[in-house]
Each structure stands twice: as structure tokens, then as C-alpha cells.
Coordinates of C-alpha atoms in Angstrom, one line a residue:
M3 CA 0.0 0.0 0.0
A4 CA 1.3 3.5 -0.9
T5 CA 2.5 5.9 1.8
F6 CA -0.5 8.0 3.0
Q7 CA -0.8 11.4 1.5
P8 CA -3.4 13.7 3.1
Q9 CA -6.0 15.1 0.8
L10 CA -7.5 18.4 1.9
G11 CA -11.2 19.4 1.5
V12 CA -13.8 21.8 2.6
H13 CA -16.6 19.4 3.8
C14 CA -16.0 16.7 6.4
E15 CA -17.6 13.7 4.8
T16 CA -16.3 14.2 1.3
T17 CA -12.9 15.0 2.7
T18 CA -13.0 11.7 4.6
L19 CA -14.3 9.8 1.5
R20 CA -11.7 11.4 -0.7
N21 CA -8.9 10.3 1.6
M22 CA -10.1 6.7 1.7
I23 CA -10.5 6.5 -2.0
H24 CA -7.2 8.3 -2.9
H25 CA -5.2 6.0 -0.6
A26 CA -6.9 3.0 -2.2
G27 CA -5.7 4.2 -5.6
A28 CA -8.0 6.7 -7.4
D29 CA -7.7 10.5 -7.4
I30 CA -11.2 12.0 -7.5
S31 CA -11.9 15.6 -6.6
E32 CA -14.1 16.5 -3.6
P33 CA -16.7 18.4 -5.7
M34 CA -17.0 15.3 -8.0
L35 CA -17.5 13.0 -5.0
F36 CA -20.1 15.5 -3.6
G37 CA -22.0 15.5 -7.0
L38 CA -21.8 11.7 -7.5
G39 CA -23.0 11.4 -3.9
Q40 CA -26.1 13.4 -4.8
G41 CA -25.1 15.5 -1.8
I42 CA -27.1 18.7 -2.2
D43 CA -30.5 19.0 -0.4
F44 CA -32.1 21.1 2.3
Q45 CA -33.1 19.4 5.6
Y46 CA -35.2 20.8 8.5
W47 CA -34.8 19.2 11.9
D48 CA -36.8 20.5 14.8
A49 CA -35.0 22.3 17.6
P50 CA -34.8 19.9 20.6
D51 CA -36.2 22.7 22.8
P52 CA -38.7 24.8 20.8
G53 CA -38.5 28.5 21.7
R54 CA -35.0 28.1 23.1
G55 CA -33.1 27.5 19.8
T56 CA -33.4 27.4 16.1
P57 CA -34.1 24.2 14.1
M58 CA -31.1 22.4 12.5
L59 CA -31.1 23.6 8.9
T60 CA -28.6 21.9 6.6
G61 CA -28.1 22.0 2.9
R62 CA -27.0 18.4 2.3
I63 CA -28.4 14.9 2.5
G64 CA -28.1 12.8 5.6
P65 CA -24.8 11.6 7.1
A66 CA -23.2 8.6 5.4
L67 CA -25.8 8.6 2.6
L68 CA -23.5 10.7 0.5
S69 CA -20.7 8.2 0.8
R70 CA -23.0 5.3 0.0
N71 CA -24.3 7.1 -3.1
A72 CA -20.8 8.1 -4.4
C73 CA -19.4 4.6 -3.8
S74 CA -22.3 3.0 -5.6
A75 CA -21.8 5.2 -8.6
L76 CA -18.1 4.4 -8.7
G77 CA -18.6 0.6 -8.2
V78 CA -16.7 0.8 -4.9
E79 CA -17.6 -1.4 -2.0
L80 CA -18.1 0.7 1.1
R81 CA -18.0 -1.2 4.4
E82 CA -19.7 0.3 7.5
S83 CA -19.9 -1.0 11.0
R84 CA -20.7 0.1 14.6
A85 CA -18.8 -1.4 17.5
S86 CA -20.6 -2.1 20.7
D87 CA -18.1 -0.2 22.9
A88 CA -15.1 2.1 22.7
E89 CA -12.6 -0.7 23.2
S90 CA -14.0 -2.8 20.4
A91 CA -14.1 0.3 18.1
R92 CA -10.5 0.9 18.8
A93 CA -9.5 -2.7 18.1
A94 CA -11.5 -2.7 14.8
A95 CA -9.9 0.5 13.6
A96 CA -6.4 -0.8 14.5
Q97 CA -7.0 -3.9 12.5
L98 CA -8.1 -2.0 9.4
L99 CA -5.1 0.3 9.7
E100 CA -2.8 -2.7 9.9
A101 CA -4.5 -4.0 6.7
G102 CA -3.6 -0.8 4.9
H103 CA -7.0 1.0 5.0
V104 CA -7.8 4.6 5.9
V105 CA -10.7 4.5 8.3
G106 CA -13.6 7.0 8.2
M107 CA -15.4 7.7 11.4
S108 CA -18.2 9.9 12.8
V109 CA -17.2 11.9 15.8
D110 CA -18.4 14.6 18.2
I111 CA -16.4 17.8 17.5
F112 CA -16.6 18.8 21.2
Y113 CA -13.9 16.2 22.1
L114 CA -11.5 17.0 19.3
D115 CA -8.6 18.9 20.9
Y116 CA -7.8 20.9 17.8
F117 CA -11.4 21.9 17.0
S118 CA -12.2 25.6 17.6
S119 CA -15.9 25.0 18.4
R120 CA -16.9 24.1 22.0
S121 CA -20.3 22.7 21.1
H122 CA -21.5 19.2 20.7
F123 CA -22.0 18.1 17.1
A124 CA -21.8 14.4 16.5
S125 CA -22.3 14.2 12.7
H126 CA -18.8 15.2 11.9
Y127 CA -16.5 12.9 9.9
I128 CA -12.7 12.5 10.0
A129 CA -10.3 10.1 8.3
L130 CA -8.0 8.1 10.6
Y131 CA -4.7 7.0 9.0
G132 CA -2.5 6.1 12.0
L133 CA -2.3 5.1 15.7
D134 CA 0.9 5.1 17.7
D135 CA 2.2 5.9 21.2
S136 CA -1.3 6.9 22.4
L137 CA -1.7 9.4 19.5
A138 CA -4.2 9.3 16.7
H139 CA -3.3 10.8 13.2
V140 CA -6.4 12.0 11.3
V141 CA -7.4 14.3 8.4
D142 CA -10.1 16.9 9.0
T143 CA -11.2 19.7 6.8
D144 CA -8.8 22.4 5.6
Q145 CA -10.6 24.8 7.9
Q146 CA -9.7 22.6 10.8
G147 CA -6.0 22.3 9.8
G148 CA -6.1 19.3 7.5
A149 CA -3.8 16.5 8.9
Q150 CA -3.9 16.6 12.7
T151 CA -2.5 14.6 15.6
L152 CA -4.5 14.3 18.9
P153 CA -4.5 12.1 22.0
E154 CA -6.0 8.7 21.3
E155 CA -8.2 9.2 24.4
S156 CA -9.7 12.4 22.9
L157 CA -10.5 10.4 19.7
R158 CA -12.1 7.6 21.8
R159 CA -14.4 10.1 23.6
A160 CA -15.3 11.8 20.3
R161 CA -16.2 8.5 18.7
A162 CA -18.2 7.2 21.7
S163 CA -20.2 10.4 22.2
D164 CA -24.0 10.1 22.1
E165 CA -24.5 13.9 22.4
G166 CA -25.2 16.5 19.8
F167 CA -26.9 16.2 16.4
M168 CA -27.7 12.7 15.1
P169 CA -25.0 10.8 17.0
T170 CA -23.8 7.4 15.7
P171 CA -21.3 6.2 18.4
N172 CA -18.4 4.2 17.2
L173 CA -19.4 4.2 13.5
Q174 CA -16.6 3.5 11.1
M175 CA -16.3 2.9 7.4
Y176 CA -13.6 2.0 4.8
V177 CA -13.4 1.0 1.2
E178 CA -12.4 -2.3 -0.2
R179 CA -10.0 -2.7 -3.0
L180 CA -11.1 -0.4 -5.9
P181 CA -12.3 -1.8 -9.2
A182 CA -9.3 -2.0 -11.6
R183 CA -11.0 0.2 -14.2
L184 CA -11.5 3.0 -11.6
T185 CA -7.8 3.2 -11.0
T186 CA -6.6 2.8 -14.6
D187 CA -9.3 4.8 -16.4
T188 CA -10.8 7.1 -13.7
D189 CA -11.9 9.8 -16.1
A190 CA -14.0 7.4 -18.2
V191 CA -15.7 6.0 -15.1
L192 CA -16.6 9.5 -13.9
R193 CA -17.9 10.5 -17.3
E194 CA -20.2 7.5 -17.4
Q195 CA -21.7 8.3 -14.0
I196 CA -22.0 12.1 -14.0
W197 CA -25.3 12.5 -15.8
R198 CA -27.0 9.7 -13.8
A199 CA -26.0 11.4 -10.5
I200 CA -27.4 14.7 -11.9
L201 CA -30.6 13.1 -12.9
L202 CA -31.2 11.4 -9.5
T203 CA -30.4 14.7 -7.7
A204 CA -32.7 16.7 -10.0
Q205 CA -35.5 14.3 -9.6
R206 CA -35.3 14.5 -5.8
M207 CA -34.9 18.3 -5.6
A208 CA -37.6 19.0 -8.2
G209 CA -40.0 16.5 -6.4
E210 CA -42.0 16.8 -3.3
G211 CA -39.9 16.2 -0.2
G212 CA -42.5 17.2 2.4
P213 CA -41.9 19.7 5.3
R214 CA -38.5 18.2 6.3
F215 CA -36.6 17.6 3.1
G216 CA -35.9 19.4 -0.2
L217 CA -37.3 22.7 -1.3
G218 CA -40.5 22.3 0.7
A219 CA -38.3 22.3 3.8
L220 CA -36.5 25.4 2.6
R221 CA -39.8 27.2 2.0
R222 CA -40.9 26.1 5.5
A223 CA -37.8 27.5 7.0
A224 CA -38.2 30.7 5.1
S225 CA -41.7 31.2 6.4
E226 CA -40.7 30.5 10.0
I227 CA -37.6 32.7 10.0
A228 CA -39.7 35.8 9.8
E229 CA -41.2 34.9 13.2
W230 CA -37.9 34.2 15.0
S231 CA -37.7 37.7 16.5
D232 CA -41.0 36.9 18.3
T233 CA -40.7 33.2 19.1
L234 CA -37.1 32.8 20.2
A235 CA -35.6 33.5 23.6
G236 CA -34.5 37.0 24.9
A237 CA -33.1 39.6 22.5
E238 CA -29.4 39.0 23.1
E239 CA -29.8 35.2 22.8
T240 CA -31.9 35.7 19.6
D241 CA -29.1 37.8 18.0
E242 CA -26.6 35.0 18.7
M243 CA -28.9 32.2 17.4
V244 CA -29.8 34.0 14.2
Q245 CA -26.2 34.9 13.5
G246 CA -25.2 31.3 14.3
V247 CA -27.4 30.0 11.5
G248 CA -25.6 32.2 9.0
R249 CA -22.2 31.1 10.3
F250 CA -23.3 27.5 10.1
W251 CA -24.3 27.8 6.5
R252 CA -21.1 29.5 5.6
F253 CA -18.4 28.0 7.7
A254 CA -19.5 24.6 9.2
G255 CA -18.0 22.4 6.6
T256 CA -20.3 23.4 3.8
G257 CA -17.7 24.7 1.4
G258 CA -19.6 28.0 1.5
A259 CA -23.1 29.0 0.6
N260 CA -24.7 26.1 2.4
F261 CA -23.1 23.5 0.0
R262 CA -24.3 25.4 -3.1
K263 CA -20.8 26.4 -4.0
L264 CA -19.6 22.8 -3.8
Y265 CA -22.4 21.6 -6.1
R266 CA -21.6 24.4 -8.6
E267 CA -18.0 23.2 -8.7
F268 CA -19.2 19.7 -9.4
L269 CA -21.2 21.0 -12.4
L270 CA -18.3 23.0 -13.6
E271 CA -16.0 20.0 -13.5
A272 CA -18.6 17.8 -15.2
R273 CA -18.9 20.4 -18.0
H274 CA -15.1 20.3 -18.5
R275 CA -15.0 16.5 -18.5
Y276 CA -17.6 16.3 -21.2
G277 CA -16.1 19.1 -23.3
D278 CA -19.5 20.4 -24.5
G279 CA -21.7 23.4 -23.6
E280 CA -24.7 21.4 -22.3
L281 CA -24.0 22.4 -18.7
D282 CA -22.9 26.0 -19.3
S283 CA -26.2 27.7 -18.5
F284 CA -26.6 25.5 -15.4
V285 CA -23.2 26.4 -14.1
E286 CA -24.0 30.1 -14.7
D287 CA -27.4 29.8 -13.0
F288 CA -26.0 27.9 -10.1
G289 CA -23.5 30.7 -9.7
D290 CA -26.4 33.1 -9.3
V291 CA -28.0 30.8 -6.7
Q292 CA -24.7 30.7 -4.8
Q293 CA -24.6 34.5 -4.7
Q294 CA -28.2 34.6 -3.4
W295 CA -27.2 32.1 -0.6
D296 CA -24.2 34.3 0.2
Q297 CA -26.5 37.3 0.4
A298 CA -29.0 35.5 2.7
I299 CA -26.1 34.4 4.9
E300 CA -24.7 38.0 5.1
M301 CA -28.1 39.2 6.2
L302 CA -28.3 36.6 9.0
M303 CA -24.8 37.3 10.2
A304 CA -25.6 41.0 10.3
Y305 CA -28.8 40.5 12.3
R306 CA -29.3 42.8 15.3
G307 CA -32.6 42.3 17.0
D308 CA -33.4 45.9 17.7
H309 CA -36.6 47.8 16.8
N310 CA -36.4 46.6 13.2
G311 CA -35.4 43.0 13.9
R312 CA -38.6 41.6 12.4
R313 CA -38.1 43.6 9.2
Q314 CA -34.6 42.2 8.9
L315 CA -35.8 38.6 9.2
E316 CA -38.7 39.3 6.7
A317 CA -36.0 40.3 4.2
V318 CA -34.1 37.1 4.8
A319 CA -37.3 35.1 4.4
A320 CA -38.0 36.8 1.1
R321 CA -34.5 36.0 -0.1
L322 CA -34.9 32.3 0.9
H323 CA -38.2 32.0 -0.9
A324 CA -36.6 33.5 -4.0
I325 CA -33.8 30.9 -3.7
A326 CA -36.3 28.1 -3.4
D327 CA -38.0 29.3 -6.6
A328 CA -34.7 29.6 -8.4
E329 CA -33.5 26.1 -7.4
Q330 CA -36.9 24.6 -8.3
S331 CA -36.6 26.1 -11.8
L332 CA -33.0 25.1 -12.1
F333 CA -33.5 21.4 -11.2
E334 CA -36.7 21.1 -13.3
R335 CA -34.7 22.4 -16.3
L336 CA -31.8 20.0 -15.5
L337 CA -34.2 17.1 -15.7
V338 CA -34.5 17.5 -19.5
P339 CA -30.8 17.0 -20.5
A340 CA -30.2 14.6 -17.6
T341 CA -33.0 12.3 -18.6
K342 CA -31.5 12.2 -22.2
R343 CA -27.8 11.9 -21.2
A344 CA -28.2 9.4 -18.3
G345 CA -29.4 6.9 -20.9
E346 CA -26.4 7.3 -23.2

């Protein structure tokens, strides 16, 4: 097995997946993995204590589903397991490292020594590539410093945590040996899978996802945001919570613009690999969507709940409704060429 070379990225799960696949022998970009993983979405998860916090609003599909989708598209066997306790989890990871694998794992960021945030969030992913002398060697996002070393005990606590958003204690994953064609003719494999991934994403995003998923969830969030100045806790706490949503969409491993920037980069790479102009207008339109997300995020981060706080949030709501309409139109239009190209 080749010497491990850390691969940097902007989003935790795609960074982890990229490191696993790269070490196994295929060099695939993070935006390509995100697109093949059908990663873009909007999800609404109720606040655990209504009135005391905002709902969890994220712009991607559920944890681990992205990796499953991308590996399925690439013909890669992704193995996932959950140990019953921390000791078993450590032993399983050590065995996989000894066999030459890079091990992906879900962790609670609160227990990662190098992490700047001091809150519990258990749906974070890192790639483990070494254990020695009570130290763990991992790769996190570029924002968190990329390759990091931390006490193995800190990693044990991070893995075992059942606190925070959607915890999966002691979950780990790795990829089996890659299909020969993926390593010898990577570009051809990607070209064959791009349009199918676009089609599946467009069908889901243009469809009806209900109040918790997709553009229906985005419209629900937009409608409720206008009320936050009245429904959330005291003024100072509301300021921090509203601004926190903006920071989350921009900085919390989204690659910017609540994952819309990452998906645009996927479309741009797909356009270059095909060498035709079929995707040009969609790349341009997704650039406009990305800018609208950035504007909404700026408005949230600038929020101050003084006498015109409600008016500020109504402006954010209007922007998010406009984004939902733009994305609906974009994905409906994408369905036309994707339906044709996916069958080629």
C-alpha cells in the first residue's frame, strides 16, 4: 500500500471519503464526490427545545448517505460497522489500519482537541490513518487544519459520544480494493456516472420532499424565519442564534453558501470533462443561486434584534423564498438534458 498522502477538502464527509479512495488508488476531486454522492439538499430538523433555539437547517443529504451514493456510482464497496463499545471500536480501527486502509469515522467535535468550536456536534467525519504511542493521526477539513494529531483518548471520547446532532457512536467505514478500471481509467468511469447522478439529484430536488426535506423544507424555514424575533428567547440570545445559522451555512463544513458552492464546482468539473456546452447555462445559473445564498447568509450574520429585527428577518425570508424558486426552476430544467444523457 502506498504511503499515506493527506487530501484536503472543505466538507468533512467528502474529505474523509476522498482520503479513503485516494489512498486506495483513485484520485477524485471533492466536488466530484459530492456530486456523484447526490449531496445537495435542504433538511429541516426541529429544535430539541422549541423556543430556546433554532431548528437544525442543513443543505445536504443525511450523514453517510452521500458516501454510499458516491461509492455505488463508482462501483466501490463501502463497508460500514458500529462497534458495541469504545474498546471494540479501537481494536477494529487498528486492525483496518494494519491491513492498509484509511478509516472514516463519525465523531463529536466537542472532544477533538484541535477543533475551535466548543459545542456538541456528532455528525462530523474524519479520516484516521495512524495510531501510535497513544496518539491518533487524522485528516479533517482544511478549515480545521487538515492533517492533525491528537491524543487517542480524545478520539475515543469523540467516537463514543451520544451527544449532539444525530450521533452514531463508534461508527466507522472503509473502502475495499477499488475496481481495476476505476484506478486505470478514472476519467472514463466518472464521465459515465455524472449524468445519472445529476438526474437522480434533480428528480429528488424538483420533487415533493415534504416539510422536512428538499425545497419544501427550505420554504418552510423561510416562512418561519420571519417569526424568529417573536418566538425565540431573549433579545441577546436571539441575536446569537440567528447569526449562528448564518455562520453554520457559511463555515460549518459546507464549502460556503450552504453546499451550493460545492455543487456548482461539481457541475463545472462535469462540464469540463464532457467538453461540450450542455451544462454552461446551469453552471452560470448555479453561480447566481450561490450568490443569493451568500446574500442571505450575510443578512443573517448582520442581524441585530433591535426595533427593526422583524423587518430584517422578513427580508431574509423573502430571499430564501426566491432561492427556493430559483432552485426549483434550475432542477426542473436540469431534468431534461439529464434524462437524455443518463441513458447514453
